[in-house]
C-alpha atoms as an extended CHARMM CRD file, in Angstrom:
* protein
*
       271  EXT
         1         1  MET       CA             72.5390000000     -113.3480000000      155.2330000000  PROA      1               0.0000000000
         2         2  HSD       CA             75.0370000000     -112.8450000000      152.4260000000  PROA      2               0.0000000000
         3         3  VAL       CA             75.7780000000     -115.6640000000      150.0420000000  PROA      3               0.0000000000
         4         4  ILE       CA             79.3170000000     -115.9950000000      148.7140000000  PROA      4               0.0000000000
         5         5  ARG       CA             80.8220000000     -118.4430000000      146.3110000000  PROA      5               0.0000000000
         6         6  THR       CA             83.8930000000     -120.3560000000      147.4450000000  PROA      6               0.0000000000
         7         7  TYR       CA             86.5200000000     -122.4350000000      145.6520000000  PROA      7               0.0000000000
         8         8  GLY       CA             85.1130000000     -125.2710000000      143.5050000000  PROA      8               0.0000000000
         9         9  GLY       CA             81.8640000000     -123.3810000000      142.9420000000  PROA      9               0.0000000000
        10        10  ALA       CA             80.1110000000     -124.5400000000      146.1340000000  PROA      10              0.0000000000
        11        11  PHE       CA             77.8210000000     -121.9650000000      147.7360000000  PROA      11              0.0000000000
        12        12  VAL       CA             78.0340000000     -121.2940000000      151.4680000000  PROA      12              0.0000000000
        13        13  ILE       CA             76.3230000000     -118.7960000000      153.7630000000  PROA      13              0.0000000000
        14        14  VAL       CA             78.3740000000     -116.6890000000      156.1200000000  PROA      14              0.0000000000
        15        15  GLY       CA             76.2510000000     -114.9910000000      158.7890000000  PROA      15              0.0000000000
        16        16  LEU       CA             78.5450000000     -114.3100000000      161.7420000000  PROA      16              0.0000000000
        17        17  VAL       CA             79.5380000000     -110.7600000000      162.6410000000  PROA      17              0.0000000000
        18        18  ALA       CA             82.1080000000     -110.1580000000      165.3890000000  PROA      18              0.0000000000
        19        19  ALA       CA             83.2540000000     -106.8610000000      166.8110000000  PROA      19              0.0000000000
        20        20  LEU       CA             86.4540000000     -107.1110000000      164.7660000000  PROA      20              0.0000000000
        21        21  THR       CA             87.1420000000     -104.1130000000      162.6830000000  PROA      21              0.0000000000
        22        22  SER       CA             89.4750000000     -101.3110000000      163.7810000000  PROA      22              0.0000000000
        23        23  GLY       CA             88.3680000000      -98.6600000000      161.3310000000  PROA      23              0.0000000000
        24        24  CYS       CA             84.5720000000      -98.7080000000      161.3060000000  PROA      24              0.0000000000
        25        25  GLY       CA             84.1850000000      -95.2880000000      162.8830000000  PROA      25              0.0000000000
        26        26  ALA       CA             81.5390000000      -96.6590000000      165.2000000000  PROA      26              0.0000000000
        27        27  SER       CA             82.0630000000      -99.6210000000      167.5260000000  PROA      27              0.0000000000
        28        28  ALA       CA             82.2960000000     -101.8480000000      165.9630000000  PROA      28              0.0000000000
        29        29  LYS       CA             82.7320000000     -115.6580000000      145.4740000000  PROA      29              0.0000000000
        30        30  GLY       CA             84.1890000000     -116.3400000000      142.4980000000  PROA      30              0.0000000000
        31        31  THR       CA             85.3810000000     -119.8250000000      141.4440000000  PROA      31              0.0000000000
        32        32  ALA       CA             89.0480000000     -120.8070000000      141.3250000000  PROA      32              0.0000000000
        33        33  GLY       CA             90.8620000000     -123.7070000000      139.7130000000  PROA      33              0.0000000000
        34        34  GLU       CA             93.3590000000     -126.0870000000      141.2960000000  PROA      34              0.0000000000
        35        35  ALA       CA             96.8000000000     -124.6530000000      141.9000000000  PROA      35              0.0000000000
        36        36  ALA       CA             99.4190000000     -125.6260000000      139.3390000000  PROA      36              0.0000000000
        37        37  ARG       CA            102.5830000000     -125.5180000000      141.4230000000  PROA      37              0.0000000000
        38        38  THR       CA            105.2680000000     -128.0790000000      140.7530000000  PROA      38              0.0000000000
        39        39  PRO       CA            105.8960000000     -130.1770000000      143.9010000000  PROA      39              0.0000000000
        40        40  SER       CA            109.4040000000     -129.7710000000      145.2560000000  PROA      40              0.0000000000
        41        41  ALA       CA            111.6540000000     -132.5590000000      146.4090000000  PROA      41              0.0000000000
        42        42  ALA       CA            110.7840000000     -134.2850000000      149.6690000000  PROA      42              0.0000000000
        43        43  GLY       CA            111.9830000000     -132.4860000000      152.7770000000  PROA      43              0.0000000000
        44        44  PRO       CA            112.0550000000     -133.2420000000      156.4500000000  PROA      44              0.0000000000
        45        45  LYS       CA            109.0370000000     -134.8630000000      157.9920000000  PROA      45              0.0000000000
        46        46  ALA       CA            106.8020000000     -133.0470000000      160.4930000000  PROA      46              0.0000000000
        47        47  ALA       CA            107.3950000000     -133.8420000000      164.1420000000  PROA      47              0.0000000000
        48        48  PRO       CA            104.3470000000     -135.6050000000      165.5700000000  PROA      48              0.0000000000
        49        49  VAL       CA            102.2330000000     -133.5020000000      167.8950000000  PROA      49              0.0000000000
        50        50  SER       CA            100.3280000000     -135.0720000000      170.7350000000  PROA      50              0.0000000000
        51        51  ALA       CA             96.7060000000     -134.0210000000      171.3980000000  PROA      51              0.0000000000
        52        52  ALA       CA             97.8010000000     -132.5710000000      174.7290000000  PROA      52              0.0000000000
        53        53  ARG       CA            100.4380000000     -130.4450000000      173.1120000000  PROA      53              0.0000000000
        54        54  LEU       CA             98.1220000000     -129.4080000000      170.3450000000  PROA      54              0.0000000000
        55        55  ALA       CA             95.6380000000     -128.1800000000      172.8760000000  PROA      55              0.0000000000
        56        56  ARG       CA             98.2470000000     -125.9280000000      174.4610000000  PROA      56              0.0000000000
        57        57  LEU       CA             99.2390000000     -124.2030000000      171.2040000000  PROA      57              0.0000000000
        58        58  PRO       CA             97.7960000000     -120.8190000000      170.3120000000  PROA      58              0.0000000000
        59        59  HSD       CA             95.2160000000     -120.7030000000      167.4760000000  PROA      59              0.0000000000
        60        60  ALA       CA             96.3480000000     -118.7890000000      164.4050000000  PROA      60              0.0000000000
        61        61  THR       CA             93.2120000000     -116.5790000000      164.0950000000  PROA      61              0.0000000000
        62        62  THR       CA             92.5700000000     -112.8460000000      163.8720000000  PROA      62              0.0000000000
        63        63  TYR       CA             92.0680000000     -112.9100000000      167.7080000000  PROA      63              0.0000000000
        64        64  GLY       CA             95.4110000000     -114.6080000000      168.4530000000  PROA      64              0.0000000000
        65        65  THR       CA             99.0670000000     -113.8450000000      168.7460000000  PROA      65              0.0000000000
        66        66  VAL       CA            101.6480000000     -116.3410000000      167.5910000000  PROA      66              0.0000000000
        67        67  HSD       CA            105.0400000000     -115.9780000000      169.2020000000  PROA      67              0.0000000000
        68        68  GLY       CA            108.1690000000     -117.4090000000      167.5630000000  PROA      68              0.0000000000
        69        69  ALA       CA            106.6520000000     -117.3860000000      164.0860000000  PROA      69              0.0000000000
        70        70  PRO       CA            108.8780000000     -116.2980000000      161.1760000000  PROA      70              0.0000000000
        71        71  ALA       CA            108.0580000000     -112.8980000000      159.6910000000  PROA      71              0.0000000000
        72        72  ASP       CA            106.9660000000     -112.6560000000      156.0530000000  PROA      72              0.0000000000
        73        73  PRO       CA            110.2900000000     -112.2840000000      154.1650000000  PROA      73              0.0000000000
        74        74  ALA       CA            108.8350000000     -110.0920000000      151.4420000000  PROA      74              0.0000000000
        75        75  PRO       CA            105.7820000000     -108.1840000000      152.7790000000  PROA      75              0.0000000000
        76        76  ASN       CA            105.6240000000     -105.8590000000      149.7530000000  PROA      76              0.0000000000
        77        77  ALA       CA            106.0110000000     -108.5490000000      147.0770000000  PROA      77              0.0000000000
        78        78  PRO       CA            102.9150000000     -109.6240000000      145.0690000000  PROA      78              0.0000000000
        79        79  LEU       CA            101.2430000000     -112.9210000000      145.9100000000  PROA      79              0.0000000000
        80        80  ASP       CA            100.6830000000     -115.4530000000      143.0970000000  PROA      80              0.0000000000
        81        81  GLY       CA             97.2390000000     -116.3950000000      144.1990000000  PROA      81              0.0000000000
        82        82  THR       CA             97.9190000000     -119.8920000000      145.5080000000  PROA      82              0.0000000000
        83        83  VAL       CA             95.6940000000     -120.5660000000      148.5650000000  PROA      83              0.0000000000
        84        84  VAL       CA             95.2550000000     -123.4790000000      150.9160000000  PROA      84              0.0000000000
        85        85  HSD       CA             92.4970000000     -124.6820000000      153.1740000000  PROA      85              0.0000000000
        86        86  PRO       CA             93.1730000000     -127.0760000000      156.0850000000  PROA      86              0.0000000000
        87        87  ALA       CA             90.2480000000     -129.4720000000      156.2370000000  PROA      87              0.0000000000
        88        88  ARG       CA             91.0740000000     -130.0140000000      159.9500000000  PROA      88              0.0000000000
        89        89  ASP       CA             92.8930000000     -128.0890000000      162.6290000000  PROA      89              0.0000000000
        90        90  THR       CA             96.5450000000     -128.3130000000      161.5610000000  PROA      90              0.0000000000
        91        91  PRO       CA             99.8630000000     -127.6110000000      163.3930000000  PROA      91              0.0000000000
        92        92  VAL       CA            101.8940000000     -124.7010000000      162.1190000000  PROA      92              0.0000000000
        93        93  TYR       CA            105.7050000000     -125.0280000000      162.3210000000  PROA      93              0.0000000000
        94        94  ASP       CA            108.4270000000     -122.4360000000      162.5880000000  PROA      94              0.0000000000
        95        95  ARG       CA            110.3370000000     -124.0520000000      159.6530000000  PROA      95              0.0000000000
        96        96  PRO       CA            110.1940000000     -127.2860000000      157.7010000000  PROA      96              0.0000000000
        97        97  GLY       CA            110.8370000000     -130.0890000000      160.1520000000  PROA      97              0.0000000000
        98        98  GLY       CA            110.9480000000     -127.5800000000      162.9910000000  PROA      98              0.0000000000
        99        99  LYS       CA            108.8520000000     -127.1490000000      166.1260000000  PROA      99              0.0000000000
       100       100  PRO       CA            105.0520000000     -126.5050000000      166.2250000000  PROA      100             0.0000000000
       101       101  ILE       CA            104.1670000000     -122.9490000000      167.1720000000  PROA      101             0.0000000000
       102       102  ALA       CA            100.4130000000     -122.6870000000      166.5880000000  PROA      102             0.0000000000
       103       103  VAL       CA             97.3080000000     -124.4100000000      165.2510000000  PROA      103             0.0000000000
       104       104  LEU       CA             95.6500000000     -123.2010000000      162.0310000000  PROA      104             0.0000000000
       105       105  PRO       CA             91.9550000000     -123.9840000000      162.5100000000  PROA      105             0.0000000000
       106       106  ALA       CA             89.8310000000     -125.2540000000      159.6740000000  PROA      106             0.0000000000
       107       107  LYS       CA             87.3060000000     -122.3880000000      160.2810000000  PROA      107             0.0000000000
       108       108  GLN       CA             87.6090000000     -118.7530000000      160.9050000000  PROA      108             0.0000000000
       109       109  LEU       CA             84.6910000000     -116.4910000000      161.8780000000  PROA      109             0.0000000000
       110       110  ASP       CA             82.1900000000     -119.2610000000      160.8720000000  PROA      110             0.0000000000
       111       111  GLY       CA             83.6970000000     -119.6260000000      157.4720000000  PROA      111             0.0000000000
       112       112  PRO       CA             86.4340000000     -121.8740000000      155.9690000000  PROA      112             0.0000000000
       113       113  THR       CA             90.0430000000     -120.8720000000      156.5630000000  PROA      113             0.0000000000
       114       114  TRP       CA             91.8510000000     -120.0580000000      153.3290000000  PROA      114             0.0000000000
       115       115  VAL       CA             95.3790000000     -118.6320000000      153.5880000000  PROA      115             0.0000000000
       116       116  PRO       CA             97.8400000000     -117.6110000000      150.8170000000  PROA      116             0.0000000000
       117       117  VAL       CA            100.9160000000     -119.6550000000      150.1340000000  PROA      117             0.0000000000
       118       118  ILE       CA            104.1470000000     -117.7120000000      149.8890000000  PROA      118             0.0000000000
       119       119  ALA       CA            106.6750000000     -120.5390000000      149.3870000000  PROA      119             0.0000000000
       120       120  ASP       CA            106.9920000000     -124.2520000000      148.6970000000  PROA      120             0.0000000000
       121       121  GLN       CA            109.9020000000     -126.2930000000      150.0570000000  PROA      121             0.0000000000
       122       122  GLY       CA            110.2730000000     -130.0280000000      150.1750000000  PROA      122             0.0000000000
       123       123  GLY       CA            106.7240000000     -131.0190000000      150.9580000000  PROA      123             0.0000000000
       124       124  TRP       CA            106.0380000000     -127.9110000000      153.0570000000  PROA      124             0.0000000000
       125       125  ARG       CA            104.0630000000     -124.7730000000      152.3930000000  PROA      125             0.0000000000
       126       126  ARG       CA            104.8370000000     -121.4220000000      153.9950000000  PROA      126             0.0000000000
       127       127  VAL       CA            101.6030000000     -119.4660000000      154.4820000000  PROA      127             0.0000000000
       128       128  LEU       CA            100.6070000000     -116.0830000000      155.8170000000  PROA      128             0.0000000000
       129       129  LEU       CA             98.7470000000     -116.2420000000      159.1310000000  PROA      129             0.0000000000
       130       130  PRO       CA             95.9130000000     -113.9290000000      160.1930000000  PROA      130             0.0000000000
       131       131  SER       CA             97.3470000000     -113.4790000000      163.6880000000  PROA      131             0.0000000000
       132       132  ARG       CA             99.3810000000     -110.7960000000      165.4090000000  PROA      132             0.0000000000
       133       133  PRO       CA            102.0610000000     -109.6600000000      164.9340000000  PROA      133             0.0000000000
       134       134  ASP       CA            101.2330000000     -108.5850000000      161.3280000000  PROA      134             0.0000000000
       135       135  HSD       CA            103.1680000000     -110.2590000000      158.5440000000  PROA      135             0.0000000000
       136       136  THR       CA            103.4460000000     -113.4380000000      160.5490000000  PROA      136             0.0000000000
       137       137  SER       CA            103.9530000000     -116.6660000000      158.5580000000  PROA      137             0.0000000000
       138       138  GLY       CA            104.3420000000     -120.3460000000      159.2760000000  PROA      138             0.0000000000
       139       139  TRP       CA            105.0000000000     -123.6650000000      157.6390000000  PROA      139             0.0000000000
       140       140  LEU       CA            102.3960000000     -126.3750000000      156.9870000000  PROA      140             0.0000000000
       141       141  PRO       CA            103.3930000000     -129.9570000000      156.0500000000  PROA      141             0.0000000000
       142       142  THR       CA            101.6470000000     -130.8440000000      152.7680000000  PROA      142             0.0000000000
       143       143  ASP       CA             99.1450000000     -133.6370000000      153.0950000000  PROA      143             0.0000000000
       144       144  LYS       CA             95.9050000000     -134.9830000000      151.6430000000  PROA      144             0.0000000000
       145       145  THR       CA             93.7360000000     -133.1680000000      154.1630000000  PROA      145             0.0000000000
       146       146  GLN       CA             94.6160000000     -129.7950000000      152.6750000000  PROA      146             0.0000000000
       147       147  HSD       CA             92.7550000000     -128.3180000000      149.7030000000  PROA      147             0.0000000000
       148       148  THR       CA             94.7500000000     -126.0790000000      147.3460000000  PROA      148             0.0000000000
       149       149  ALA       CA             93.3640000000     -123.6680000000      144.7900000000  PROA      149             0.0000000000
       150       150  THR       CA             94.3440000000     -120.5110000000      142.8940000000  PROA      150             0.0000000000
       151       151  SER       CA             92.5970000000     -117.1680000000      142.9920000000  PROA      151             0.0000000000
       152       152  ALA       CA             92.6660000000     -115.0190000000      139.8980000000  PROA      152             0.0000000000
       153       153  TYR       CA             91.4910000000     -112.0260000000      141.8950000000  PROA      153             0.0000000000
       154       154  ARG       CA             93.7310000000     -109.2200000000      143.1840000000  PROA      154             0.0000000000
       155       155  ILE       CA             92.7150000000     -106.3020000000      145.4220000000  PROA      155             0.0000000000
       156       156  ALA       CA             95.0510000000     -103.3460000000      145.4180000000  PROA      156             0.0000000000
       157       157  VAL       CA             94.6530000000     -100.3910000000      147.8520000000  PROA      157             0.0000000000
       158       158  ASP       CA             96.6990000000      -97.2450000000      147.1330000000  PROA      158             0.0000000000
       159       159  ARG       CA             96.4280000000      -95.1910000000      150.3190000000  PROA      159             0.0000000000
       160       160  GLY       CA             97.9520000000      -92.0650000000      148.9000000000  PROA      160             0.0000000000
       161       161  ALA       CA             95.5800000000      -92.0340000000      145.9250000000  PROA      161             0.0000000000
       162       162  HSD       CA             92.6750000000      -93.2700000000      148.0010000000  PROA      162             0.0000000000
       163       163  ARG       CA             92.0640000000      -95.8590000000      145.3650000000  PROA      163             0.0000000000
       164       164  LEU       CA             90.9510000000      -99.5030000000      145.5190000000  PROA      164             0.0000000000
       165       165  THR       CA             91.3690000000     -101.5540000000      142.3400000000  PROA      165             0.0000000000
       166       166  LEU       CA             90.0520000000     -105.0070000000      141.7390000000  PROA      166             0.0000000000
       167       167  THR       CA             91.3310000000     -107.2520000000      138.9230000000  PROA      167             0.0000000000
       168       168  GLU       CA             90.5960000000     -110.7930000000      137.7970000000  PROA      168             0.0000000000
       169       169  ALA       CA             93.3100000000     -112.5730000000      135.7860000000  PROA      169             0.0000000000
       170       170  GLY       CA             94.8000000000     -109.1720000000      135.0250000000  PROA      170             0.0000000000
       171       171  ARG       CA             91.5100000000     -107.7220000000      133.8120000000  PROA      171             0.0000000000
       172       172  ARG       CA             90.2800000000     -104.6760000000      135.7670000000  PROA      172             0.0000000000
       173       173  LEU       CA             86.8310000000     -105.2110000000      137.2420000000  PROA      173             0.0000000000
       174       174  GLY       CA             86.6600000000     -101.8320000000      138.7850000000  PROA      174             0.0000000000
       175       175  ALA       CA             88.4820000000      -98.9670000000      140.5680000000  PROA      175             0.0000000000
       176       176  TRP       CA             86.9190000000      -96.8100000000      143.2740000000  PROA      176             0.0000000000
       177       177  THR       CA             87.7570000000      -93.8710000000      145.4830000000  PROA      177             0.0000000000
       178       178  VAL       CA             87.8250000000      -95.0320000000      149.0950000000  PROA      178             0.0000000000
       179       179  ALA       CA             88.5700000000      -93.7080000000      152.5880000000  PROA      179             0.0000000000
       180       180  VAL       CA             91.5810000000      -94.9790000000      154.5640000000  PROA      180             0.0000000000
       181       181  GLY       CA             93.1280000000      -94.5890000000      158.0150000000  PROA      181             0.0000000000
       182       182  THR       CA             94.3130000000      -91.3260000000      159.5780000000  PROA      182             0.0000000000
       183       183  ALA       CA             97.9080000000      -90.4670000000      160.2720000000  PROA      183             0.0000000000
       184       184  LYS       CA             97.2480000000      -91.4690000000      163.8980000000  PROA      184             0.0000000000
       185       185  ASN       CA             95.6070000000      -94.7850000000      162.9960000000  PROA      185             0.0000000000
       186       186  PRO       CA             96.8990000000      -95.6210000000      159.5360000000  PROA      186             0.0000000000
       187       187  THR       CA             95.8000000000      -98.4350000000      157.3290000000  PROA      187             0.0000000000
       188       188  PRO       CA             98.7540000000     -100.8710000000      157.5210000000  PROA      188             0.0000000000
       189       189  ALA       CA            100.8050000000     -101.4050000000      154.3500000000  PROA      189             0.0000000000
       190       190  GLY       CA            101.9640000000     -104.6970000000      152.8890000000  PROA      190             0.0000000000
       191       191  ARG       CA            100.5560000000     -107.8400000000      151.4660000000  PROA      191             0.0000000000
       192       192  THR       CA             97.6520000000     -109.5600000000      153.2210000000  PROA      192             0.0000000000
       193       193  PHE       CA             94.5550000000     -111.5310000000      152.1810000000  PROA      193             0.0000000000
       194       194  LEU       CA             90.7500000000     -111.6650000000      152.3740000000  PROA      194             0.0000000000
       195       195  LEU       CA             90.0360000000     -113.5980000000      155.5820000000  PROA      195             0.0000000000
       196       196  ALA       CA             86.2840000000     -113.6970000000      155.9100000000  PROA      196             0.0000000000
       197       197  SER       CA             82.9450000000     -112.3700000000      154.6820000000  PROA      197             0.0000000000
       198       198  LEU       CA             80.5300000000     -111.1730000000      157.3090000000  PROA      198             0.0000000000
       199       199  SER       CA             76.9580000000     -109.9710000000      157.0180000000  PROA      199             0.0000000000
       200       200  PRO       CA             75.5250000000     -108.0820000000      160.0250000000  PROA      200             0.0000000000
       201       201  PRO       CA             72.0130000000     -109.3030000000      160.9140000000  PROA      201             0.0000000000
       202       202  LYS       CA             71.1680000000     -105.6210000000      161.6730000000  PROA      202             0.0000000000
       203       203  PRO       CA             73.4170000000     -103.5830000000      159.4550000000  PROA      203             0.0000000000
       204       204  THR       CA             74.3960000000     -100.0650000000      160.6010000000  PROA      204             0.0000000000
       205       205  TYR       CA             77.2580000000      -98.6710000000      158.5230000000  PROA      205             0.0000000000
       206       206  SER       CA             77.6920000000     -101.6140000000      156.1180000000  PROA      206             0.0000000000
       207       207  LYS       CA             75.7130000000     -104.5970000000      154.8050000000  PROA      207             0.0000000000
       208       208  LEU       CA             78.9120000000     -106.5360000000      154.3040000000  PROA      208             0.0000000000
       209       209  ILE       CA             82.2620000000     -106.5440000000      156.1510000000  PROA      209             0.0000000000
       210       210  LEU       CA             85.3280000000     -108.1970000000      154.6230000000  PROA      210             0.0000000000
       211       211  PRO       CA             87.9900000000     -108.7190000000      157.3750000000  PROA      211             0.0000000000
       212       212  LEU       CA             91.6350000000     -108.9780000000      156.1820000000  PROA      212             0.0000000000
       213       213  GLY       CA             94.5150000000     -110.8870000000      157.6280000000  PROA      213             0.0000000000
       214       214  THR       CA             96.0750000000     -107.7690000000      159.1100000000  PROA      214             0.0000000000
       215       215  HSD       CA             95.5240000000     -105.4980000000      162.1190000000  PROA      215             0.0000000000
       216       216  SER       CA             95.8610000000     -101.9000000000      163.1550000000  PROA      216             0.0000000000
       217       217  ASN       CA             99.4100000000     -100.9580000000      164.0710000000  PROA      217             0.0000000000
       218       218  SER       CA             98.1880000000      -98.3260000000      166.5770000000  PROA      218             0.0000000000
       219       219  LEU       CA             95.2300000000      -99.9820000000      168.2530000000  PROA      219             0.0000000000
       220       220  ASP       CA             95.4540000000     -103.2250000000      170.1370000000  PROA      220             0.0000000000
       221       221  SER       CA             91.6560000000     -103.5120000000      170.1510000000  PROA      221             0.0000000000
       222       222  PHE       CA             88.6740000000     -101.6500000000      168.8780000000  PROA      222             0.0000000000
       223       223  GLY       CA             84.9460000000     -101.9200000000      169.6230000000  PROA      223             0.0000000000
       224       224  GLY       CA             85.5870000000     -105.0470000000      171.6670000000  PROA      224             0.0000000000
       225       225  GLY       CA             87.4640000000     -106.7850000000      168.9140000000  PROA      225             0.0000000000
       226       226  PRO       CA             91.1930000000     -107.3650000000      168.1260000000  PROA      226             0.0000000000
       227       227  GLY       CA             91.6420000000     -104.3650000000      165.8210000000  PROA      227             0.0000000000
       228       228  THR       CA             91.2220000000     -106.3610000000      162.5880000000  PROA      228             0.0000000000
       229       229  VAL       CA             91.4140000000     -104.2190000000      159.4760000000  PROA      229             0.0000000000
       230       230  ALA       CA             88.5270000000     -104.7470000000      157.0300000000  PROA      230             0.0000000000
       231       231  LEU       CA             87.0120000000     -103.5480000000      153.7910000000  PROA      231             0.0000000000
       232       232  HSD       CA             83.4750000000     -102.3250000000      154.3120000000  PROA      232             0.0000000000
       233       233  GLY       CA             80.8960000000      -99.8210000000      153.1790000000  PROA      233             0.0000000000
       234       234  TRP       CA             80.0420000000      -96.3790000000      154.6540000000  PROA      234             0.0000000000
       235       235  PRO       CA             76.7430000000      -94.5150000000      154.4870000000  PROA      235             0.0000000000
       236       236  ASP       CA             78.2680000000      -91.0120000000      154.1580000000  PROA      236             0.0000000000
       237       237  LYS       CA             79.8920000000      -90.6480000000      150.7070000000  PROA      237             0.0000000000
       238       238  SER       CA             81.7310000000      -87.4770000000      151.8250000000  PROA      238             0.0000000000
       239       239  VAL       CA             84.3890000000      -89.6610000000      153.4910000000  PROA      239             0.0000000000
       240       240  PHE       CA             85.6570000000      -91.1410000000      150.2450000000  PROA      240             0.0000000000
       241       241  GLY       CA             89.0000000000      -89.7110000000      149.1760000000  PROA      241             0.0000000000
       242       242  HSD       CA             90.0910000000      -88.8370000000      152.7110000000  PROA      242             0.0000000000
       243       243  ASP       CA             92.0870000000      -90.2460000000      155.6390000000  PROA      243             0.0000000000
       244       244  VAL       CA             89.2700000000      -90.6180000000      158.1730000000  PROA      244             0.0000000000
       245       245  SER       CA             89.0450000000      -94.2050000000      159.4580000000  PROA      245             0.0000000000
       246       246  HSD       CA             90.7410000000      -96.0430000000      162.3210000000  PROA      246             0.0000000000
       247       247  GLY       CA             92.5130000000      -98.1880000000      159.7660000000  PROA      247             0.0000000000
       248       248  CYS       CA             89.8230000000      -99.9360000000      157.7580000000  PROA      248             0.0000000000
       249       249  VAL       CA             89.1320000000      -99.1880000000      154.1280000000  PROA      249             0.0000000000
       250       250  ARG       CA             85.6620000000      -97.6490000000      153.5640000000  PROA      250             0.0000000000
       251       251  THR       CA             84.2860000000      -98.3690000000      150.1340000000  PROA      251             0.0000000000
       252       252  PRO       CA             81.3050000000      -97.1730000000      148.1280000000  PROA      252             0.0000000000
       253       253  PRO       CA             78.3910000000      -99.5900000000      147.5840000000  PROA      253             0.0000000000
       254       254  ALA       CA             79.3640000000     -100.4320000000      144.0330000000  PROA      254             0.0000000000
       255       255  ALA       CA             82.8180000000     -101.5040000000      145.1770000000  PROA      255             0.0000000000
       256       256  LEU       CA             81.4720000000     -103.6240000000      148.0070000000  PROA      256             0.0000000000
       257       257  GLY       CA             79.0870000000     -105.4400000000      145.7250000000  PROA      257             0.0000000000
       258       258  THR       CA             81.8550000000     -106.3830000000      143.3260000000  PROA      258             0.0000000000
       259       259  LEU       CA             84.2000000000     -107.3480000000      146.1570000000  PROA      259             0.0000000000
       260       260  SER       CA             81.6160000000     -109.8180000000      147.5140000000  PROA      260             0.0000000000
       261       261  ARG       CA             82.5180000000     -112.0660000000      144.5430000000  PROA      261             0.0000000000
       262       262  VAL       CA             86.1930000000     -112.4050000000      145.6230000000  PROA      262             0.0000000000
       263       263  PRO       CA             87.0580000000     -115.8410000000      147.1440000000  PROA      263             0.0000000000
       264       264  LEU       CA             88.5020000000     -116.0410000000      150.6470000000  PROA      264             0.0000000000
       265       265  GLY       CA             92.3310000000     -116.1010000000      150.7640000000  PROA      265             0.0000000000
       266       266  SER       CA             92.6740000000     -113.8380000000      147.7120000000  PROA      266             0.0000000000
       267       267  PRO       CA             95.6390000000     -111.4700000000      147.7650000000  PROA      267             0.0000000000
       268       268  VAL       CA             95.2560000000     -107.9230000000      148.9940000000  PROA      268             0.0000000000
       269       269  GLN       CA             98.1460000000     -105.4630000000      148.4220000000  PROA      269             0.0000000000
       270       270  ILE       CA             98.1540000000     -102.2250000000      150.4120000000  PROA      270             0.0000000000
       271       271  THR       CA            100.6540000000      -99.4870000000      149.3940000000  PROA      271             0.0000000000
């Protein structure tokens, strides 16, 4: 098992490994403070959703597809680190006061769901979703069941330079040469986030897998999973500095150890 630190300093153990990642070659946390955003003026209220309707909505997970969701309006802009965790399964709307299009579950992959906030508007938060299509977003009505925090961590992946850089509050914690996707199965560009932390009970290529909230653009599935892109290790160091994966980012052991400190929901920028 791998122990990570989540928001507020509480320790949790995440031990589930699913066949998620699209770029593994085979089949396949730091503490944050409360967010300091200024609340905006009250906006439209959320339409009530019956239990029966809620049950029919798709779940906004890495396995799901959400139709009718608004696309991220600025997929290449930096995220400010504000993240939100729904303490219970929460309806996602297509706009403030609009119609429900999905359910954001309180847990993803046996860990708490933390998603980045990209806008505030009249008592609503627009968040990035981990579902297909990539760069999908949705609106959550702000209420007391949601926990909000800020992550000082930033993960940047420069595909051309084969470089992953990790910073905390602007201070560089490390930079490493990594492997990325091939021209046929590229690592997708844009802003995303750290979705989960998984520790294989019987590790093969990596002791830790860090799925992101994005998917392969060329593979609908991989190794029995939904083609989720992840950060993970690799036993053969000759791959680093090359385009060799199915879309995942392969990192050296030192990078993976440092990345294990990053809280869920933290921003990841891929260029």
